[in-house]
Amino acid sequence: MQKKLLVNFPDRQGSLEGNFNISDLCPHCNRPIDPIVKSAHSDSRYASDSIVKVAIVLLCPSSDCSQFFLDWFNVKIGQYESIKQTNRLEYVYKPILKNDLPTEVNEKFPEFNAIYSQSLQAESYGLDQIAGVGYRKSLEFLIKQYAIHLFPDEEDRVKKETLNNTIMNRLCAFPKLQTLAKAATWIGNDETHFVRKHEDKDITSMKKFIKSAATFISADLDADDALEFTQQN
Ligand SMILES: [Zn+2]
């Protein structure tokens, strides 16, 4: 909702007025609200024709919530002591984890990419139990999709067999990849089962093994490209 607010600067006596599109949903109780504006502050000293960050301190008016939160804006200052433009920025406290797996693998196996990225998001939000189950599912998609890439004529059989069988029977040419996939599966199974067998390993180890397996697969896909190129020329 649009509100006219006065912004304070660290080095300036008077405040500047600007239009701000402030939140109309409380991030604590998730109710639609008309928040109580407590104050608005710039992070930088006043200068005409500059861009500053402005934090607005808001209070939820619901009596059973009454919690403070912040809105955060990019603000353009005009030439004549005016605020020209305000843009609200996304304000999150938890950093969203980035998908840093090889692009070749993410592009070649989009379902794997989607599941892995959602698991990262869950982990970012502190949902480590859900994230663990997601990483286990992403591993299954990575290995099965790669096995189908290796054995396109046996797609149906690969889909139906257990993940362990796919690892043991389809990845025989790459014993180290087999080991990585097996280790990630063992930890992944701990994430989905009631009793944990490997107390000393967690999703950090599983992610490390998945990343190494993805890097291995990416190198193999690159080698296929290189082979095609050299054979053509
Ligand atoms: Zn609230």
Short mmCIF file of C-alpha atoms and ligand atoms in Angstrom, two decimals:
data_model
loop_
_atom_site.label_atom_id
_atom_site.label_comp_id
_atom_site.label_asym_id
_atom_site.label_seq_id
_atom_site.Cartn_x
_atom_site.Cartn_y
_atom_site.Cartn_z
CA MET A 1 0.00 0.00 0.00
CA GLN A 2 1.21 3.51 -0.84
CA LYS A 3 2.11 5.81 2.06
CA LYS A 4 3.72 9.23 2.26
CA LEU A 5 6.59 8.95 4.75
CA LEU A 6 9.33 11.18 6.11
CA VAL A 7 12.88 9.79 5.76
CA ASN A 8 15.62 10.74 8.22
CA PHE A 9 19.24 11.14 7.12
CA PRO A 10 22.22 10.77 9.47
CA ASP A 11 23.64 14.22 8.60
CA ARG A 12 20.54 16.31 7.95
CA GLN A 13 18.22 18.21 10.31
CA GLY A 14 14.97 18.03 8.32
CA SER A 15 13.58 14.84 6.78
CA LEU A 16 12.53 14.27 3.17
CA GLU A 17 9.07 13.14 2.13
CA GLY A 18 8.54 10.29 -0.33
CA ASN A 19 5.90 7.80 -1.49
CA PHE A 20 6.59 4.25 -0.35
CA ASN A 21 4.79 1.06 -1.32
CA ILE A 22 5.02 -0.63 2.08
CA SER A 23 4.10 -4.24 2.95
CA ASP A 24 0.44 -4.99 3.57
CA LEU A 25 1.09 -8.52 4.88
CA CYS A 26 2.65 -9.19 8.28
CA PRO A 27 5.71 -11.50 7.90
CA HIS A 28 5.11 -12.84 11.43
CA CYS A 29 1.36 -13.65 11.54
CA ASN A 30 0.81 -13.62 7.75
CA ARG A 31 -2.36 -11.48 8.07
CA PRO A 32 -3.24 -8.62 5.72
CA ILE A 33 -2.51 -5.45 7.72
CA ASP A 34 -2.24 -1.68 7.56
CA PRO A 35 1.11 -1.53 9.40
CA ILE A 36 1.95 1.20 11.92
CA VAL A 37 4.94 3.15 10.59
CA LYS A 38 7.44 3.88 13.36
CA SER A 39 10.25 5.54 11.40
CA ALA A 40 12.21 5.61 8.13
CA HIS A 41 15.99 5.94 7.96
CA SER A 42 18.54 6.33 5.18
CA ASP A 43 21.81 4.42 5.49
CA SER A 44 23.81 7.23 3.80
CA ARG A 45 24.34 10.95 4.16
CA TYR A 46 22.12 13.25 2.14
CA ALA A 47 23.27 14.15 -1.39
CA SER A 48 21.15 15.35 -4.29
CA ASP A 49 21.02 13.01 -7.32
CA SER A 50 22.14 9.98 -5.31
CA ILE A 51 20.73 6.54 -4.57
CA VAL A 52 20.44 5.46 -0.95
CA LYS A 53 18.99 2.52 0.96
CA VAL A 54 16.08 3.28 3.28
CA ALA A 55 14.82 1.02 6.06
CA ILE A 56 11.29 1.51 7.35
CA VAL A 57 10.43 0.21 10.81
CA LEU A 58 6.87 -1.15 10.88
CA LEU A 59 4.66 -2.62 13.59
CA CYS A 60 1.88 -5.18 13.08
CA PRO A 61 -1.36 -3.64 14.45
CA SER A 62 -2.94 -7.04 15.33
CA SER A 63 -3.09 -7.11 19.14
CA ASP A 64 -2.10 -10.80 19.41
CA CYS A 65 0.93 -10.24 17.13
CA SER A 66 2.27 -6.68 17.68
CA GLN A 67 5.68 -7.50 16.24
CA PHE A 68 8.14 -5.21 14.49
CA PHE A 69 9.44 -5.84 11.01
CA LEU A 70 11.43 -3.95 8.35
CA ASP A 71 10.76 -2.92 4.78
CA TRP A 72 13.78 -2.01 2.73
CA PHE A 73 13.91 0.35 -0.28
CA ASN A 74 16.24 1.68 -2.96
CA VAL A 75 15.57 5.43 -3.05
CA LYS A 76 16.57 7.97 -5.70
CA ILE A 77 17.10 11.48 -4.35
CA GLY A 78 16.28 14.30 -6.79
CA GLN A 79 18.07 17.60 -7.30
CA TYR A 80 15.79 19.83 -5.21
CA GLU A 81 15.66 18.04 -1.86
CA SER A 82 13.03 15.63 -3.09
CA ILE A 83 12.64 11.86 -3.28
CA LYS A 84 12.19 10.92 -6.93
CA GLN A 85 11.60 7.19 -6.82
CA THR A 86 11.36 4.35 -4.34
CA ASN A 87 11.67 0.61 -5.04
CA ARG A 88 11.01 -2.01 -2.41
CA LEU A 89 13.74 -4.66 -2.13
CA GLU A 90 13.28 -8.25 -1.05
CA TYR A 91 14.25 -8.49 2.59
CA VAL A 92 15.11 -11.99 3.83
CA TYR A 93 17.23 -12.97 6.77
CA LYS A 94 18.23 -16.43 5.55
CA PRO A 95 20.55 -16.55 2.53
CA ILE A 96 19.05 -18.69 -0.24
CA LEU A 97 21.57 -21.43 -1.09
CA LYS A 98 22.74 -21.35 -4.70
CA ASN A 99 22.71 -24.36 -7.00
CA ASP A 100 26.42 -24.70 -7.84
CA LEU A 101 26.24 -28.01 -9.73
CA PRO A 102 27.67 -28.17 -13.29
CA THR A 103 25.45 -26.43 -15.88
CA GLU A 104 25.70 -29.41 -18.28
CA VAL A 105 24.07 -31.69 -15.71
CA ASN A 106 21.38 -29.18 -14.70
CA GLU A 107 20.45 -28.60 -18.34
CA LYS A 108 20.61 -32.24 -19.43
CA PHE A 109 18.55 -33.50 -16.47
CA PRO A 110 15.95 -30.80 -15.68
CA GLU A 111 13.90 -32.90 -13.21
CA PHE A 112 17.03 -33.54 -11.17
CA ASN A 113 17.82 -29.81 -11.30
CA ALA A 114 14.28 -28.90 -10.12
CA ILE A 115 14.32 -31.36 -7.19
CA TYR A 116 17.85 -30.42 -6.12
CA SER A 117 17.04 -26.68 -6.29
CA GLN A 118 13.85 -27.14 -4.24
CA SER A 119 15.84 -29.10 -1.65
CA LEU A 120 18.33 -26.21 -1.44
CA GLN A 121 15.42 -23.84 -0.87
CA ALA A 122 14.07 -26.06 1.91
CA GLU A 123 17.53 -26.15 3.50
CA SER A 124 17.75 -22.33 3.22
CA TYR A 125 14.52 -22.05 5.20
CA GLY A 126 15.94 -24.29 7.90
CA LEU A 127 13.76 -27.30 6.86
CA ASP A 128 16.70 -29.72 7.08
CA GLN A 129 14.51 -32.84 7.54
CA ILE A 130 12.56 -32.12 4.33
CA ALA A 131 15.75 -31.05 2.52
CA GLY A 132 17.38 -34.42 3.31
CA VAL A 133 14.48 -36.35 1.77
CA GLY A 134 14.62 -34.01 -1.25
CA TYR A 135 18.35 -34.53 -1.80
CA ARG A 136 17.80 -38.31 -1.66
CA LYS A 137 15.10 -37.98 -4.34
CA SER A 138 17.32 -35.71 -6.47
CA LEU A 139 20.12 -38.31 -6.32
CA GLU A 140 17.75 -41.00 -7.62
CA PHE A 141 16.76 -38.76 -10.54
CA LEU A 142 20.40 -37.89 -11.33
CA ILE A 143 21.53 -41.53 -11.41
CA LYS A 144 18.45 -42.89 -13.23
CA GLN A 145 18.38 -40.10 -15.83
CA TYR A 146 22.09 -40.58 -16.46
CA ALA A 147 21.63 -44.37 -16.75
CA ILE A 148 18.81 -43.79 -19.27
CA HIS A 149 21.18 -41.47 -21.17
CA LEU A 150 23.74 -44.34 -21.25
CA PHE A 151 21.17 -47.06 -22.06
CA PRO A 152 18.32 -45.35 -23.93
CA ASP A 153 16.89 -48.69 -25.15
CA GLU A 154 16.41 -49.89 -21.57
CA GLU A 155 14.56 -46.83 -20.25
CA ASP A 156 11.59 -48.80 -18.88
CA ARG A 157 13.79 -51.29 -17.04
CA VAL A 158 15.97 -48.55 -15.56
CA LYS A 159 12.85 -46.71 -14.32
CA LYS A 160 11.49 -49.83 -12.59
CA GLU A 161 14.64 -51.31 -11.04
CA THR A 162 15.87 -50.25 -7.59
CA LEU A 163 18.33 -47.39 -7.35
CA ASN A 164 20.91 -49.81 -5.97
CA ASN A 165 20.52 -52.04 -9.04
CA THR A 166 20.92 -49.05 -11.35
CA ILE A 167 24.12 -48.06 -9.54
CA MET A 168 25.56 -51.60 -9.57
CA ASN A 169 24.52 -52.61 -13.10
CA ARG A 170 24.50 -49.44 -15.20
CA LEU A 171 27.54 -47.60 -13.86
CA CYS A 172 30.04 -50.50 -14.08
CA ALA A 173 32.27 -48.45 -16.41
CA PHE A 174 32.74 -45.83 -13.68
CA PRO A 175 33.61 -47.55 -10.36
CA LYS A 176 34.36 -44.23 -8.60
CA LEU A 177 30.99 -42.82 -9.65
CA GLN A 178 29.40 -46.04 -8.33
CA THR A 179 31.08 -45.44 -4.96
CA LEU A 180 29.95 -41.81 -4.79
CA ALA A 181 26.37 -42.74 -5.69
CA LYS A 182 26.36 -45.60 -3.18
CA ALA A 183 27.66 -43.39 -0.36
CA ALA A 184 25.12 -40.64 -1.12
CA THR A 185 22.33 -43.26 -1.22
CA TRP A 186 23.29 -44.70 2.17
CA ILE A 187 23.15 -41.26 3.79
CA GLY A 188 20.00 -40.42 1.81
CA ASN A 189 18.26 -43.55 3.06
CA ASP A 190 19.02 -42.41 6.60
CA GLU A 191 17.13 -39.21 5.80
CA THR A 192 14.00 -41.12 4.80
CA HIS A 193 14.00 -43.98 7.31
CA PHE A 194 12.96 -44.07 10.97
CA VAL A 195 16.28 -45.42 12.24
CA ARG A 196 19.53 -43.70 11.25
CA LYS A 197 22.39 -46.16 10.49
CA HIS A 198 25.20 -43.69 9.82
CA GLU A 199 25.22 -41.25 12.73
CA ASP A 200 28.45 -39.53 11.66
CA LYS A 201 27.18 -38.42 8.23
CA ASP A 202 24.52 -35.82 7.43
CA ILE A 203 23.14 -33.85 4.48
CA THR A 204 26.40 -31.89 4.14
CA SER A 205 28.21 -35.16 3.33
CA MET A 206 25.36 -36.28 1.05
CA LYS A 207 25.50 -32.97 -0.87
CA LYS A 208 29.28 -33.31 -1.21
CA PHE A 209 28.89 -36.79 -2.74
CA ILE A 210 26.02 -35.67 -5.02
CA LYS A 211 28.13 -32.71 -6.21
CA SER A 212 31.10 -34.97 -6.96
CA ALA A 213 28.84 -37.46 -8.78
CA ALA A 214 27.33 -34.60 -10.83
CA THR A 215 30.83 -33.30 -11.66
CA PHE A 216 31.86 -36.81 -12.77
CA ILE A 217 28.76 -37.09 -14.98
CA SER A 218 29.34 -33.59 -16.36
CA ALA A 219 32.90 -34.57 -17.37
CA ASP A 220 31.53 -37.65 -19.15
CA LEU A 221 28.93 -35.56 -21.04
CA ASP A 222 31.70 -33.10 -22.04
CA ALA A 223 33.88 -35.99 -23.22
CA ASP A 224 30.99 -37.22 -25.42
CA ASP A 225 30.77 -33.74 -26.98
CA ALA A 226 34.53 -33.68 -27.56
CA LEU A 227 34.41 -37.15 -29.16
CA GLU A 228 31.61 -36.10 -31.52
CA PHE A 229 33.58 -32.97 -32.44
CA THR A 230 36.85 -34.79 -33.13
CA GLN A 231 35.13 -37.51 -35.15
CA GLN A 232 33.39 -34.92 -37.34
CA ASN A 233 36.67 -33.16 -38.07
ZN ZN B 1 1.37 -9.71 12.65
#
